[in-house]
């Protein structure tokens, strides 16, 4: 995708991003998209075959981000991993799935509780009576806990409360847009924000109907699907979906092709959890965000986390303040990580590295 962006488009979007970030709750930086993206509904996902009957649904950029999904065909139905930020996105993917098979979706698996990975569950539940929704026990609990982080039923209320302000800010920004192109993009964002708000108001959240607490193997009519719990990482309940025959992993946000989002994460555990994931025999990863990646991407992504932790610990040991860390560490790590972590308009190195430093400082050094 990134290769298709012109420099001007990227700069325009970065300008909008900088303007929009001030209005966002920092907790939303995981997934809220600062403006733009004029994709039609039918272009929300690109289905990419990663194995016989296994597809990555790679999400297009939207104002309210959608995660990727994994689509796994079995002899009697379909298993879908993750359901995006809204029912209309899940319905759009369901339409694409129906071009592959008319068999019903029998199972939805939620990798974790974040809003952009489960808020579309209800669309599959409505289309497929008897649908099973599977998640880890921790994810199920997080979906109803008021303090869990950026996802769950309480977080729907927070999004509802934030939308009028977000919409007003977009209207104000449209008035001040400095170019017709920027105005058009902001107007597209406004339209997306208003329809997202309507969807939120009508949401009938579908919670997991089955939870797992340890490794489970699903024998799905000719397909073996393993669900692995490997430890804390992006959240306290990340589930990894592993197809041993096809050598494919769907990783949720524990391994993505963007910069990691650490708010609800456990940085040091995350490194160890990825090392456990590495022990599985796979060749391709369907990440929560970004394109399908080879296994080698795990080494790069884990390297960023471990180098970040080491840099923050060393700086703290040398007596550096948080501001000093934020001034120095991004440049120290840039050579190794900035190009590979800046391939898309979202989740780029400079967008998140400061927040990552702060969170590692809080979680690892201060242990707060
Ligand atoms: Zn996500
Ligand atoms: Zn997430």
JSON list of N, CA and C and ligand atoms in Angstrom, two decimals, residues 30-31 111-117 150 234-235 238 252-254 261 264 289, ligand 2:
[
{"chain": "A", "resi": 30, "resn": "UNK", "atom": "N", "xyz": [-4.10, 4.03, 19.64]},
{"chain": "A", "resi": 30, "resn": "UNK", "atom": "CA", "xyz": [-4.01, 2.66, 19.12]},
{"chain": "A", "resi": 30, "resn": "UNK", "atom": "C", "xyz": [-4.64, 2.60, 17.77]},
{"chain": "A", "resi": 31, "resn": "UNK", "atom": "N", "xyz": [-5.79, 3.21, 17.69]},
{"chain": "A", "resi": 31, "resn": "UNK", "atom": "CA", "xyz": [-6.60, 2.76, 16.59]},
{"chain": "A", "resi": 31, "resn": "UNK", "atom": "C", "xyz": [-7.37, 3.89, 15.91]},
{"chain": "A", "resi": 111, "resn": "UNK", "atom": "N", "xyz": [-9.08, -11.90, 19.04]},
{"chain": "A", "resi": 111, "resn": "UNK", "atom": "CA", "xyz": [-7.71, -12.05, 19.55]},
{"chain": "A", "resi": 111, "resn": "UNK", "atom": "C", "xyz": [-7.50, -11.31, 20.87]},
{"chain": "A", "resi": 112, "resn": "UNK", "atom": "N", "xyz": [-8.21, -10.18, 21.05]},
{"chain": "A", "resi": 112, "resn": "UNK", "atom": "CA", "xyz": [-8.12, -9.40, 22.29]},
{"chain": "A", "resi": 112, "resn": "UNK", "atom": "C", "xyz": [-9.30, -8.45, 22.35]},
{"chain": "A", "resi": 113, "resn": "UNK", "atom": "N", "xyz": [-9.37, -7.66, 23.43]},
{"chain": "A", "resi": 113, "resn": "UNK", "atom": "CA", "xyz": [-10.61, -6.93, 23.71]},
{"chain": "A", "resi": 113, "resn": "UNK", "atom": "C", "xyz": [-10.69, -5.54, 23.09]},
{"chain": "A", "resi": 114, "resn": "UNK", "atom": "N", "xyz": [-9.66, -5.09, 22.38]},
{"chain": "A", "resi": 114, "resn": "UNK", "atom": "CA", "xyz": [-9.68, -3.71, 21.87]},
{"chain": "A", "resi": 114, "resn": "UNK", "atom": "C", "xyz": [-10.83, -3.48, 20.90]},
{"chain": "A", "resi": 115, "resn": "UNK", "atom": "N", "xyz": [-11.33, -2.24, 20.94]},
{"chain": "A", "resi": 115, "resn": "UNK", "atom": "CA", "xyz": [-12.56, -1.89, 20.24]},
{"chain": "A", "resi": 115, "resn": "UNK", "atom": "C", "xyz": [-12.54, -2.21, 18.75]},
{"chain": "A", "resi": 116, "resn": "UNK", "atom": "N", "xyz": [-11.35, -2.06, 18.13]},
{"chain": "A", "resi": 116, "resn": "UNK", "atom": "CA", "xyz": [-11.27, -2.24, 16.68]},
{"chain": "A", "resi": 116, "resn": "UNK", "atom": "C", "xyz": [-11.15, -3.71, 16.29]},
{"chain": "A", "resi": 117, "resn": "UNK", "atom": "N", "xyz": [-11.28, -4.62, 17.27]},
{"chain": "A", "resi": 117, "resn": "UNK", "atom": "CA", "xyz": [-11.17, -6.06, 16.97]},
{"chain": "A", "resi": 117, "resn": "UNK", "atom": "C", "xyz": [-12.44, -6.84, 17.30]},
{"chain": "A", "resi": 150, "resn": "UNK", "atom": "N", "xyz": [-8.74, 0.22, 26.15]},
{"chain": "A", "resi": 150, "resn": "UNK", "atom": "CA", "xyz": [-9.42, 0.74, 24.95]},
{"chain": "A", "resi": 150, "resn": "UNK", "atom": "C", "xyz": [-10.28, -0.32, 24.26]},
{"chain": "A", "resi": 234, "resn": "UNK", "atom": "N", "xyz": [0.44, -7.68, 24.17]},
{"chain": "A", "resi": 234, "resn": "UNK", "atom": "CA", "xyz": [-0.30, -6.44, 23.86]},
{"chain": "A", "resi": 234, "resn": "UNK", "atom": "C", "xyz": [-1.40, -6.19, 24.89]},
{"chain": "A", "resi": 235, "resn": "UNK", "atom": "N", "xyz": [-1.96, -7.27, 25.44]},
{"chain": "A", "resi": 235, "resn": "UNK", "atom": "CA", "xyz": [-2.91, -7.20, 26.55]},
{"chain": "A", "resi": 235, "resn": "UNK", "atom": "C", "xyz": [-2.60, -8.37, 27.48]},
{"chain": "A", "resi": 238, "resn": "UNK", "atom": "N", "xyz": [-4.01, -12.05, 25.19]},
{"chain": "A", "resi": 238, "resn": "UNK", "atom": "CA", "xyz": [-3.85, -12.22, 23.74]},
{"chain": "A", "resi": 238, "resn": "UNK", "atom": "C", "xyz": [-3.97, -13.70, 23.35]},
{"chain": "A", "resi": 252, "resn": "UNK", "atom": "N", "xyz": [-3.29, -11.00, 15.99]},
{"chain": "A", "resi": 252, "resn": "UNK", "atom": "CA", "xyz": [-3.87, -9.81, 16.61]},
{"chain": "A", "resi": 252, "resn": "UNK", "atom": "C", "xyz": [-2.84, -8.70, 16.65]},
{"chain": "A", "resi": 253, "resn": "UNK", "atom": "N", "xyz": [-2.91, -7.86, 17.67]},
{"chain": "A", "resi": 253, "resn": "UNK", "atom": "CA", "xyz": [-1.98, -6.72, 17.74]},
{"chain": "A", "resi": 253, "resn": "UNK", "atom": "C", "xyz": [-0.70, -7.05, 18.50]},
{"chain": "A", "resi": 254, "resn": "UNK", "atom": "N", "xyz": [-0.52, -8.30, 18.91]},
{"chain": "A", "resi": 254, "resn": "UNK", "atom": "CA", "xyz": [0.73, -8.67, 19.57]},
{"chain": "A", "resi": 254, "resn": "UNK", "atom": "C", "xyz": [1.90, -8.67, 18.59]},
{"chain": "A", "resi": 261, "resn": "UNK", "atom": "N", "xyz": [1.36, -0.70, 20.07]},
{"chain": "A", "resi": 261, "resn": "UNK", "atom": "CA", "xyz": [0.57, 0.15, 20.98]},
{"chain": "A", "resi": 261, "resn": "UNK", "atom": "C", "xyz": [0.69, -0.47, 22.36]},
{"chain": "A", "resi": 264, "resn": "UNK", "atom": "N", "xyz": [-2.19, -0.90, 26.99]},
{"chain": "A", "resi": 264, "resn": "UNK", "atom": "CA", "xyz": [-2.72, -2.00, 27.78]},
{"chain": "A", "resi": 264, "resn": "UNK", "atom": "C", "xyz": [-1.74, -3.17, 27.79]},
{"chain": "A", "resi": 289, "resn": "UNK", "atom": "N", "xyz": [-2.70, -5.39, 12.12]},
{"chain": "A", "resi": 289, "resn": "UNK", "atom": "CA", "xyz": [-2.68, -4.22, 11.24]},
{"chain": "A", "resi": 289, "resn": "UNK", "atom": "C", "xyz": [-1.49, -4.31, 10.30]},
{"chain": "B", "resi": 2, "resn": "LIG", "atom": "ZN1", "xyz": [-5.11, -3.75, 20.11]}
]
